[in-house]
Coordinates of C-alpha atoms in Angstrom, one line a residue:
M1 CA 23.9 -8.8 27.6
F2 CA 24.8 -8.6 23.9
Q3 CA 26.6 -5.5 22.6
Q4 CA 26.4 -4.9 18.9
I5 CA 29.7 -4.8 17.0
L6 CA 30.1 -2.3 14.2
D7 CA 32.8 -4.0 12.2
P8 CA 32.9 -7.7 13.2
I9 CA 34.2 -9.2 9.9
A10 CA 38.0 -8.8 9.7
G11 CA 37.7 -5.6 11.7
S12 CA 36.6 -3.8 8.5
L13 CA 33.5 -1.7 8.1
V14 CA 33.4 -2.2 4.4
I15 CA 33.8 -6.0 4.5
S16 CA 31.3 -6.1 7.3
A17 CA 28.8 -4.0 5.4
L18 CA 29.1 -6.2 2.3
C19 CA 28.4 -9.3 4.5
A20 CA 25.5 -7.5 6.1
A21 CA 24.0 -6.8 2.7
L22 CA 24.1 -10.5 1.7
P23 CA 20.5 -11.4 3.0
L24 CA 19.1 -8.4 1.1
V25 CA 21.1 -9.4 -2.0
L26 CA 19.9 -13.0 -1.7
L27 CA 16.3 -11.7 -1.4
F28 CA 16.6 -9.5 -4.5
V29 CA 18.4 -12.2 -6.6
L30 CA 15.9 -14.9 -5.7
L31 CA 12.9 -12.6 -6.5
G32 CA 14.2 -10.7 -9.5
V33 CA 16.5 -13.1 -11.2
F34 CA 15.4 -16.6 -10.3
K35 CA 11.7 -15.7 -10.0
V36 CA 11.5 -17.6 -6.7
K37 CA 8.2 -17.1 -4.9
A38 CA 8.2 -14.4 -2.3
P39 CA 7.6 -16.7 0.8
K40 CA 10.5 -18.9 -0.1
A41 CA 12.8 -16.0 -0.9
A42 CA 11.9 -14.3 2.4
L43 CA 12.5 -17.5 4.5
A44 CA 15.9 -18.1 2.8
S45 CA 17.0 -14.5 3.5
L46 CA 15.9 -14.8 7.1
A47 CA 17.9 -18.0 7.5
L48 CA 21.0 -16.4 6.1
S49 CA 20.6 -13.4 8.3
L50 CA 20.3 -15.6 11.4
V51 CA 23.6 -17.4 10.4
L52 CA 25.4 -14.1 9.9
A53 CA 24.0 -12.7 13.2
I54 CA 25.2 -15.7 15.2
V55 CA 28.5 -16.5 13.4
G56 CA 29.5 -13.0 12.1
W57 CA 28.0 -10.6 14.6
Q58 CA 28.5 -13.0 17.5
M59 CA 24.9 -12.6 18.7
P60 CA 23.9 -15.3 21.2
V61 CA 21.7 -18.0 19.7
N62 CA 18.8 -17.5 22.1
Q63 CA 18.8 -13.7 21.5
A64 CA 18.9 -14.3 17.7
L65 CA 15.9 -16.6 17.9
S66 CA 14.1 -14.2 20.3
A67 CA 14.7 -11.4 17.8
T68 CA 13.2 -13.6 15.1
A69 CA 10.1 -14.3 17.2
A70 CA 9.7 -10.5 18.0
G71 CA 9.7 -9.8 14.3
I72 CA 7.2 -12.5 13.5
F73 CA 5.0 -11.3 16.2
Y74 CA 5.2 -7.7 15.0
G75 CA 4.3 -8.9 11.6
L76 CA 1.2 -10.5 13.0
F77 CA 0.3 -7.6 15.3
P78 CA -0.3 -5.0 14.2
I79 CA 0.6 -5.3 10.5
L80 CA -1.3 -8.5 9.4
W81 CA -4.0 -7.7 12.0
I82 CA -4.6 -4.5 10.0
L83 CA -4.4 -6.2 6.6
V84 CA -6.7 -9.2 7.4
N85 CA -9.4 -7.0 8.9
A86 CA -9.2 -4.4 6.2
L87 CA -9.5 -7.1 3.5
W88 CA -12.3 -8.7 5.5
I89 CA -14.4 -5.5 5.3
Y90 CA -13.7 -5.3 1.6
R91 CA -14.9 -8.9 1.1
L92 CA -18.0 -8.2 3.2
T93 CA -19.0 -5.5 0.7
V94 CA -18.3 -7.8 -2.3
A95 CA -20.5 -10.5 -0.7
T96 CA -23.5 -8.2 -1.1
P97 CA -25.0 -6.5 -4.1
W98 CA -23.9 -3.1 -2.7
F99 CA -20.4 -3.4 -4.2
E100 CA -22.0 -3.5 -7.7
V101 CA -24.2 -0.5 -6.7
L102 CA -21.0 1.4 -5.8
G103 CA -19.4 0.5 -9.2
R104 CA -22.6 1.5 -11.0
T105 CA -22.7 4.8 -9.2
I106 CA -19.2 5.7 -10.3
R107 CA -19.9 4.6 -13.9
S108 CA -23.1 6.6 -14.1
I109 CA -21.2 9.8 -13.5
S110 CA -19.6 10.0 -17.0
N111 CA -19.3 8.0 -20.2
D112 CA -15.9 9.7 -20.9
L113 CA -13.1 7.2 -20.5
R114 CA -10.7 10.0 -19.5
I115 CA -13.0 11.1 -16.6
L116 CA -13.6 7.4 -15.7
S117 CA -9.9 6.8 -15.5
I118 CA -9.7 9.4 -12.8
L119 CA -12.8 8.3 -10.9
I120 CA -12.2 4.6 -11.1
A121 CA -8.5 4.0 -11.2
F122 CA -7.4 7.1 -9.2
C123 CA -10.3 7.7 -6.7
F124 CA -12.0 4.3 -6.3
G125 CA -8.6 2.6 -6.6
A126 CA -7.3 4.7 -3.7
L127 CA -10.4 3.7 -1.6
L128 CA -9.7 0.1 -2.3
E129 CA -6.0 0.6 -1.5
S130 CA -6.9 2.1 1.8
L131 CA -8.7 -1.1 2.8
A132 CA -7.5 -4.0 0.8
G133 CA -4.3 -3.3 -1.1
F134 CA -2.3 -6.4 -2.2
G135 CA -3.4 -6.0 -5.9
A136 CA -7.2 -5.5 -5.3
P137 CA -7.2 -1.8 -6.5
V138 CA -5.4 -2.9 -9.7
A139 CA -7.6 -5.9 -10.4
I140 CA -11.0 -4.3 -9.6
S141 CA -10.3 -0.9 -11.3
A142 CA -9.0 -2.6 -14.4
A143 CA -12.1 -4.7 -14.6
M144 CA -14.3 -1.7 -14.2
L145 CA -12.5 0.3 -16.9
M146 CA -12.9 -2.6 -19.3
A147 CA -16.6 -2.7 -18.5
A148 CA -16.7 1.0 -19.3
G149 CA -15.2 0.3 -22.8
M150 CA -11.4 0.7 -22.4
K151 CA -9.1 -1.7 -24.1
P152 CA -7.6 -4.4 -21.8
L153 CA -4.0 -3.4 -22.1
K154 CA -4.6 0.2 -21.5
S155 CA -7.0 -0.6 -18.6
A156 CA -4.1 -2.5 -16.9
V157 CA -1.6 0.4 -17.6
V158 CA -3.9 3.0 -16.2
S159 CA -4.8 1.0 -13.1
L160 CA -1.1 0.2 -12.3
L161 CA 0.0 3.8 -12.8
A162 CA -2.9 5.1 -10.6
N163 CA -1.8 2.8 -7.8
T164 CA 1.1 5.0 -6.7
A165 CA 0.1 8.0 -4.6
P166 CA -2.2 6.1 -2.2
V167 CA 0.2 3.2 -1.5
A168 CA 2.3 4.9 1.3
F169 CA -0.9 5.2 3.4
G170 CA -2.5 2.0 2.0
A171 CA -4.1 -0.8 4.1
M172 CA -4.9 1.7 6.9
A173 CA -1.3 3.1 6.8
A174 CA 0.3 -0.3 7.4
P175 CA 3.6 0.9 5.6
I176 CA 4.0 3.9 7.9
I177 CA 3.1 1.9 11.0
A178 CA 5.7 -0.7 10.0
L179 CA 8.2 2.1 9.5
N180 CA 7.5 3.3 13.0
G181 CA 7.9 -0.2 14.4
V182 CA 11.3 -0.8 13.0
T183 CA 12.8 2.6 13.4
G184 CA 11.3 3.8 16.7
L185 CA 10.7 7.2 15.2
P186 CA 7.5 9.0 16.2
L187 CA 4.5 7.7 14.1
H188 CA 3.1 11.3 13.7
D189 CA 6.4 12.6 12.4
L190 CA 6.7 9.9 9.8
S191 CA 3.1 10.3 8.8
S192 CA 3.5 14.1 8.5
M193 CA 6.7 13.8 6.5
A194 CA 5.2 11.3 4.0
G195 CA 2.2 13.6 3.9
R196 CA 4.5 16.4 2.7
Q197 CA 5.9 14.2 -0.1
T198 CA 3.3 12.0 -1.8
P199 CA 0.7 14.9 -2.4
F200 CA 3.1 16.3 -5.0
I201 CA 2.9 12.9 -6.9
A202 CA -0.9 13.0 -6.5
L203 CA -1.0 16.3 -8.3
I204 CA 0.6 14.7 -11.4
V205 CA -0.9 11.3 -11.6
P206 CA -4.4 12.3 -12.9
L207 CA -2.8 14.3 -15.7
L208 CA -0.7 11.2 -16.6
L209 CA -3.8 9.0 -16.6
V210 CA -5.7 11.2 -19.1
F211 CA -2.5 11.4 -21.3
I212 CA -2.3 7.6 -21.4
V213 CA -6.0 7.3 -22.3
D214 CA -6.1 10.1 -25.0
G215 CA -2.6 11.6 -25.5
R216 CA -2.1 15.3 -25.7
R217 CA -5.7 15.9 -26.7
G218 CA -6.8 14.2 -23.4
V219 CA -4.6 16.5 -21.4
K220 CA -5.7 19.6 -23.4
Q221 CA -9.4 18.8 -23.0
T222 CA -9.6 17.4 -19.5
W223 CA -6.8 19.1 -17.6
P224 CA -9.2 21.2 -15.4
V225 CA -10.8 18.1 -13.9
A226 CA -7.5 16.2 -13.6
L227 CA -6.0 19.2 -11.8
V228 CA -9.0 19.4 -9.4
A229 CA -8.6 15.7 -8.7
G230 CA -4.9 16.0 -8.0
V231 CA -5.2 19.1 -5.8
A232 CA -8.1 17.6 -3.8
F233 CA -6.4 14.3 -3.2
G234 CA -3.0 15.9 -2.4
A235 CA -4.6 18.5 0.0
A236 CA -6.7 15.8 1.7
Q237 CA -3.6 13.5 2.1
F238 CA -1.6 16.4 3.6
V239 CA -4.3 17.5 6.1
T240 CA -5.3 14.0 7.2
S241 CA -1.8 12.7 7.6
N242 CA -0.6 15.8 9.4
Y243 CA -3.5 16.8 11.6
F244 CA -6.0 14.0 11.8
A245 CA -5.4 10.2 11.7
V246 CA -2.8 8.6 9.6
E247 CA -4.9 5.4 9.2
L248 CA -7.7 7.4 7.5
T249 CA -5.4 9.3 5.1
D250 CA -6.4 7.4 1.9
V251 CA -10.1 7.0 2.8
V252 CA -10.5 10.7 3.4
A253 CA -8.5 11.6 0.3
A254 CA -10.5 9.3 -1.9
V255 CA -13.9 10.5 -0.7
V256 CA -12.9 14.2 -0.9
T257 CA -11.6 13.7 -4.4
V258 CA -14.7 12.0 -5.6
A259 CA -16.8 14.8 -4.2
A260 CA -14.5 17.5 -5.8
V261 CA -14.7 15.8 -9.2
L262 CA -18.5 15.4 -9.0
L263 CA -18.9 19.1 -8.2
M264 CA -16.5 20.0 -11.0
L265 CA -18.4 18.0 -13.5
K266 CA -21.6 19.8 -12.5
V267 CA -20.2 23.1 -13.7
W268 CA -17.7 21.9 -16.4
Q269 CA -17.6 19.2 -19.0
P270 CA -14.9 18.5 -21.7
K271 CA -15.7 19.6 -25.2
E272 CA -15.6 16.1 -26.6
T273 CA -16.3 12.7 -25.1
V274 CA -14.1 9.7 -25.6
G275 CA -16.1 6.6 -24.9
M276 CA -16.9 3.2 -26.2
G277 CA -18.2 4.5 -29.5
G278 CA -15.3 7.0 -30.0
T279 CA -12.1 6.5 -31.9
V280 CA -10.0 5.9 -28.8
D281 CA -10.2 2.7 -26.8
A282 CA -13.4 1.4 -28.3
A283 CA -13.4 -2.0 -26.7
P284 CA -14.9 -5.0 -28.4
E285 CA -18.1 -6.4 -27.0
A286 CA -16.3 -9.4 -25.6
A287 CA -14.5 -7.2 -23.1
H288 CA -17.8 -6.9 -21.2
A289 CA -18.0 -10.6 -20.7
A290 CA -14.4 -10.7 -19.6
A291 CA -15.0 -7.9 -17.2
A292 CA -18.0 -9.7 -15.8
V293 CA -16.0 -12.7 -14.7
V294 CA -12.5 -11.1 -14.4
V295 CA -12.5 -11.2 -10.6
A296 CA -13.2 -14.9 -10.5
G297 CA -10.5 -15.5 -13.1
T298 CA -8.0 -13.4 -11.2
A299 CA -8.8 -15.4 -8.0
A300 CA -8.1 -18.7 -9.8
R301 CA -4.7 -17.4 -11.0
D302 CA -3.6 -15.5 -8.0
S303 CA -4.5 -18.0 -5.3
R304 CA -1.5 -20.1 -6.2
P305 CA 1.3 -20.1 -3.5
G306 CA 3.6 -17.2 -3.5
A307 CA 1.5 -15.0 -5.9
G308 CA 2.0 -12.3 -3.3
S309 CA -1.1 -10.3 -4.3
M310 CA -4.1 -12.5 -3.9
T311 CA -6.8 -10.2 -2.8
A312 CA -8.8 -10.5 -5.9
A313 CA -9.7 -13.9 -4.8
G314 CA -11.9 -12.2 -2.2
S315 CA -14.4 -11.3 -4.9
V316 CA -15.2 -14.8 -6.0
T317 CA -17.7 -15.6 -3.2
G318 CA -19.2 -12.1 -3.3
A319 CA -19.6 -12.1 -7.1
E320 CA -21.2 -15.5 -7.1
Q321 CA -23.5 -14.7 -4.3
A322 CA -24.6 -11.4 -5.8
A323 CA -25.3 -12.8 -9.2
P324 CA -24.1 -15.9 -11.0
A325 CA -21.3 -15.1 -13.5
P326 CA -22.4 -15.5 -17.2
D327 CA -20.5 -17.7 -19.6
R328 CA -17.5 -16.0 -21.3
G329 CA -19.2 -16.1 -24.6
T330 CA -22.1 -14.0 -23.4
A331 CA -22.0 -10.3 -24.0
V332 CA -23.1 -8.4 -20.8
P333 CA -23.6 -4.7 -21.3
A334 CA -22.4 -2.7 -18.3
D335 CA -25.2 -1.2 -16.3
N336 CA -24.4 2.5 -16.1
S337 CA -27.7 3.8 -14.7
R338 CA -27.4 5.8 -11.6
P339 CA -28.9 4.2 -8.5
E340 CA -31.4 6.0 -6.3
P341 CA -29.9 8.1 -3.4
R342 CA -30.8 5.6 -0.7
K343 CA -28.8 2.8 -2.5
I344 CA -25.9 5.1 -3.0
W345 CA -25.7 5.8 0.7
M346 CA -25.9 2.1 1.5
A347 CA -23.1 1.4 -1.0
I348 CA -20.7 3.9 0.6
A349 CA -21.8 3.0 4.1
P350 CA -18.8 0.8 5.0
Y351 CA -16.4 3.6 4.3
L352 CA -18.5 6.1 6.2
I353 CA -18.6 3.7 9.2
I354 CA -14.8 3.4 9.1
I355 CA -14.4 7.2 9.1
A356 CA -16.9 7.5 12.0
V357 CA -15.2 4.8 14.1
F358 CA -11.7 6.2 13.6
S359 CA -13.1 9.7 14.2
V360 CA -14.6 8.7 17.6
A361 CA -11.3 7.1 18.5
Q362 CA -9.6 10.5 18.0
I363 CA -11.9 12.3 20.5
P364 CA -9.5 13.3 23.3
A365 CA -11.3 11.5 26.1
V366 CA -11.7 8.3 24.0
K367 CA -8.1 8.5 22.7
A368 CA -6.8 8.9 26.3
W369 CA -8.9 5.9 27.5
L370 CA -7.7 3.7 24.6
S371 CA -4.1 4.7 25.2
Q372 CA -4.4 3.8 28.9
V373 CA -6.5 0.6 28.7
G374 CA -5.9 -0.5 25.1
S375 CA -2.1 -0.6 24.9
V376 CA 0.7 -2.2 26.8
T377 CA 4.5 -1.8 26.5
F378 CA 6.9 -4.5 27.8
A379 CA 10.4 -5.8 27.4
W380 CA 10.5 -8.6 24.8
P381 CA 11.5 -11.8 26.6
G382 CA 15.1 -13.0 26.0
L383 CA 16.4 -9.7 24.5
D384 CA 19.1 -7.7 26.4
I385 CA 21.0 -5.6 23.8
T386 CA 23.0 -2.5 23.6
D387 CA 24.4 -0.7 20.5
S388 CA 28.1 -0.4 19.8
A389 CA 28.2 2.7 22.0
G390 CA 26.7 0.8 24.9
K391 CA 23.3 2.4 24.8
P392 CA 20.2 0.2 25.2
V393 CA 18.5 -0.7 21.9
A394 CA 14.9 0.7 21.9
A395 CA 13.6 -2.2 19.7
T396 CA 14.0 -4.6 22.6
R397 CA 10.8 -3.1 24.1
F398 CA 7.6 -4.1 22.5
K399 CA 4.4 -2.0 22.3
L400 CA 1.3 -4.1 21.9
D401 CA -1.9 -2.3 21.1
H402 CA -5.1 -4.4 21.5
L403 CA -8.2 -2.2 21.9
K404 CA -6.3 0.8 20.5
A405 CA -5.0 -1.1 17.4
T406 CA -6.0 0.0 14.0
G407 CA -6.9 -3.7 13.2
T408 CA -9.2 -3.8 16.2
L409 CA -11.0 -0.6 15.1
L410 CA -11.3 -2.1 11.7
M411 CA -12.8 -5.3 13.1
F412 CA -15.4 -3.2 15.0
S413 CA -16.1 -1.4 11.7
G414 CA -16.6 -4.7 10.0
L415 CA -19.1 -5.9 12.7
L416 CA -21.1 -2.7 12.2
T417 CA -21.0 -3.3 8.4
M418 CA -22.3 -6.8 9.0
A419 CA -25.2 -5.5 11.1
L420 CA -26.0 -2.8 8.5
Y421 CA -25.9 -5.2 5.6
K422 CA -27.7 -8.0 7.6
I423 CA -24.8 -10.4 7.1
T424 CA -25.2 -13.4 9.4
A425 CA -22.6 -14.3 11.9
S426 CA -21.9 -17.6 10.2
Q427 CA -21.5 -15.9 6.8
G428 CA -19.2 -13.2 8.4
L429 CA -17.1 -15.9 10.0
R430 CA -16.9 -17.9 6.8
I431 CA -15.7 -14.8 4.9
Y432 CA -13.1 -14.1 7.6
R433 CA -11.8 -17.6 7.4
D434 CA -11.6 -17.4 3.6
T435 CA -9.8 -14.1 4.0
V436 CA -7.1 -15.6 6.2
V437 CA -6.8 -18.6 3.9
Q438 CA -6.5 -16.3 0.9
L439 CA -3.7 -14.4 2.6
R440 CA -1.8 -17.5 3.9
W441 CA 1.2 -17.0 1.7
T442 CA 1.2 -13.2 2.3
I443 CA 1.2 -14.0 6.0
V444 CA 4.3 -16.2 5.6
T445 CA 6.0 -13.5 3.5
V446 CA 5.3 -10.6 5.8
T447 CA 6.2 -12.5 9.0
A448 CA 9.4 -13.7 7.4
V449 CA 10.4 -10.2 6.2
L450 CA 9.7 -8.7 9.6
G451 CA 11.7 -11.5 11.2
L452 CA 14.6 -10.7 8.8
S453 CA 14.2 -7.0 9.6
F454 CA 14.3 -7.5 13.4
V455 CA 17.3 -9.9 13.2
M456 CA 19.3 -7.5 11.0
N457 CA 18.4 -4.5 13.3
L458 CA 19.0 -6.2 16.6
S459 CA 22.1 -8.0 15.7
G460 CA 23.7 -4.8 14.3
Q461 CA 23.8 -5.8 10.6
T462 CA 21.5 -2.8 9.7
T463 CA 23.7 -0.4 11.8
T464 CA 26.8 -1.6 10.0
L465 CA 25.1 -1.0 6.6
G466 CA 23.9 2.4 7.7
F467 CA 27.4 3.5 8.8
A468 CA 28.8 2.3 5.5
L469 CA 26.2 4.1 3.5
A470 CA 26.8 7.2 5.6
S471 CA 30.2 7.6 3.8
A472 CA 28.1 8.9 0.8
G473 CA 27.6 12.1 2.8
G474 CA 25.0 14.5 1.4
F475 CA 24.7 12.3 -1.7
F476 CA 22.7 9.8 0.5
A477 CA 19.7 12.1 0.1
I478 CA 19.7 11.1 -3.6
L479 CA 20.5 7.5 -2.9
S480 CA 17.8 7.0 -0.3
P481 CA 14.8 7.2 -2.6
L482 CA 16.4 4.8 -5.0
I483 CA 16.8 2.2 -2.2
G484 CA 13.1 2.5 -1.4
W485 CA 12.2 2.2 -5.1
I486 CA 14.2 -1.0 -5.5
G487 CA 12.7 -2.5 -2.4
V488 CA 9.1 -2.0 -3.5
A489 CA 9.8 -3.0 -7.1
L490 CA 11.3 -6.3 -5.9
T491 CA 9.2 -7.2 -2.9
G492 CA 5.9 -5.7 -4.3
S493 CA 5.2 -4.2 -0.9
D494 CA 5.8 -0.8 0.6
T495 CA 5.4 -2.4 4.0
S496 CA 8.1 -5.0 3.3
S497 CA 10.4 -2.4 1.9
N498 CA 10.0 -0.2 5.0
S499 CA 10.6 -3.1 7.3
L500 CA 13.8 -4.0 5.4
F501 CA 15.3 -0.6 4.9
G502 CA 13.6 1.8 7.4
Q503 CA 16.2 1.4 10.1
M504 CA 19.1 1.5 7.7
Q505 CA 17.8 4.7 6.2
A506 CA 17.4 6.3 9.7
T507 CA 20.9 5.1 10.8
A508 CA 22.6 6.4 7.6
A509 CA 20.8 9.7 7.8
A510 CA 21.9 10.3 11.4
Q511 CA 25.5 9.6 10.5
T512 CA 25.4 12.0 7.6
G513 CA 23.7 14.8 9.5
L514 CA 20.4 14.4 7.6
S515 CA 17.0 14.0 9.2
P516 CA 16.2 10.4 10.1
V517 CA 12.5 11.2 9.7
L518 CA 13.0 12.6 6.2
M519 CA 15.1 9.7 5.0
A520 CA 12.9 7.0 6.6
A521 CA 9.7 8.5 5.2
S522 CA 11.5 8.9 1.8
N523 CA 11.9 5.1 1.7
S524 CA 8.1 4.8 1.7
S525 CA 7.2 7.8 -0.4
A526 CA 9.7 7.1 -3.2
G527 CA 9.3 3.4 -2.9
V528 CA 5.7 3.4 -4.2
M529 CA 6.9 4.5 -7.6
G530 CA 8.3 1.0 -7.9
K531 CA 4.9 -0.6 -7.1
M532 CA 3.8 -0.6 -10.7
L533 CA 6.8 -2.6 -11.8
S534 CA 6.6 -5.3 -9.1
L535 CA 6.1 -8.8 -10.5
Q536 CA 3.2 -9.4 -8.2
N537 CA 1.3 -6.3 -9.3
L538 CA 2.1 -7.0 -13.0
A539 CA 0.8 -10.5 -12.7
V540 CA -2.4 -9.3 -11.0
A541 CA -3.0 -6.7 -13.7
S542 CA -2.3 -9.2 -16.5
A543 CA -4.7 -11.7 -15.0
A544 CA -7.4 -9.1 -14.3
V545 CA -7.7 -8.0 -18.0
G546 CA -7.3 -11.5 -19.4
L547 CA -3.9 -11.1 -21.0
D548 CA -1.8 -13.9 -19.7
G549 CA 1.9 -13.4 -20.2
A550 CA 1.6 -9.6 -20.7
E551 CA 3.8 -8.8 -17.7
G552 CA 6.8 -8.0 -19.9
T553 CA 4.7 -5.7 -22.1
L554 CA 3.3 -3.9 -19.1
F555 CA 6.7 -3.5 -17.6
R556 CA 8.1 -1.9 -20.7
K557 CA 5.1 0.5 -21.0
L558 CA 5.4 1.5 -17.3
L559 CA 9.2 1.7 -16.8
G560 CA 9.6 5.2 -18.2
W561 CA 6.7 6.5 -16.1
S562 CA 8.0 4.9 -12.9
L563 CA 11.6 6.3 -13.4
G564 CA 10.2 9.7 -14.3
L565 CA 8.1 9.9 -11.1
L566 CA 11.1 8.6 -9.1
A567 CA 13.2 11.4 -10.5
L568 CA 10.6 14.0 -9.6
I569 CA 10.3 12.8 -6.0
T570 CA 14.0 12.4 -5.6
V571 CA 14.5 16.1 -6.5
L572 CA 11.8 17.0 -3.9
I573 CA 13.5 14.9 -1.3
F574 CA 16.9 16.3 -2.0
L575 CA 15.6 19.8 -1.7
Q576 CA 13.9 18.9 1.6
S577 CA 17.3 17.8 2.8
T578 CA 18.7 21.3 2.1
P579 CA 17.7 24.7 3.5
V580 CA 15.6 25.3 0.3
L581 CA 12.8 23.1 1.5
G582 CA 14.2 22.0 4.9
W583 CA 11.4 23.8 6.6
M584 CA 9.0 21.1 5.4
V585 CA 10.7 18.5 7.7
P586 CA 8.9 18.0 11.0

């Protein structure tokens, strides 16, 4: 048996905490200062954490290696099992003409760039985030906005800013599921808490988007539809995450918001239209050609090792199969004609299938059967650990969902999508293989980060950090969101940030008398404000709009918005830690 030691280095909690922070400091320095690729940075940090666990925290070698294996396995199941299958479904749709029909349906709704920024970047981007994530929402929505007539740089800024509110529940709630895995806190409580934080950001984001597109005039003329979009998305996020299925939060929110905006536009229209022929964001004709081939270009740039966000590569095969890409010199006007109703239903069918499959899985009888047959809990081999107080550490037990897993339900949804779209088994397998290959460096990064997280948690390094941070007292409620923001900004992933800091947040919260659920969920909710500043996302956005080397410009344009949104959610989280809004904590 291994018992964790709270202050193993020189018998000092402060010195021990500083040593425990070294793997995280190394990760941040390698990523943020030396621009080392994410897989290499994560592996280096994992190696350092193992050395500290064995030498500093006196963890037996076999248990340290077993903890690493447990983290890697958890990274594969369920996290990457979700990501791979979600991205596979997305790529299945891109491999058919129906993805273009979906884009044409959205573009046919309005020729006002302010309205389209809400529909494409906010709504459709959230739908892509719910399935693909990893830069796909930014790359695809930026390309579509360019095709609609928006200037490249502004298309990138709008798409990056819109990719905030959905991220905490992105990729079928992978960040929240990862948070549950490393903290052991109830999944429903974490989902409910995040669902009582991110909707407040969703209320604001559509207004910010129209301000970026058209300044004060845009807000003045389009605030009703922006407000409707924010309220619809926030309300749907709250209801789904609290009372339905956490995995479907973004899917439901995106669909509900599109419906609400469409209904709003039937009874209300802005006084003026800002489009291609207007004075704002009139894009040159060449932008259409760039947009037509942008996904292929993004794939070529982002398939390099360590790019971190490589999902745009998934559209190469689909785009080429649906229609050969024209030469860059050819102007290709965007087709904004509305498809016939049957085609629209076919275009949105994969998302309806996912909703249907997950809805069936929530039927009490089916849910009970899946829990009984489709899940198994066992003690992870080689781990026998107690905390510093002598109590068994919960993370030594592993819960493996197979039939019940979100990734398995997504795979079943993908098979139904293949049948509906008449995609052959060989083509579906080829797309699946390409999806795994495309995510190969992401797989390395995620498994290494989860290995690092498990080693730090099980060796006691995270507990030492948490106890040290607890000395901040009530101030930790303000420090907690900043930690999450830094984590996502540097790693580019809310899932990775939750894996790294989730347990530390919960430990520090318990020591300061704060709610562990509140602080752990805050790591995810506040962290997403750093998503727009992550090097991976900035690189994807720059490549998507054909502006190589524009990462610095995008960073400067978005820094103020990111810090402003962080300040707002920090105030909310602080109030939720006090009696003022404490009633909101599950």
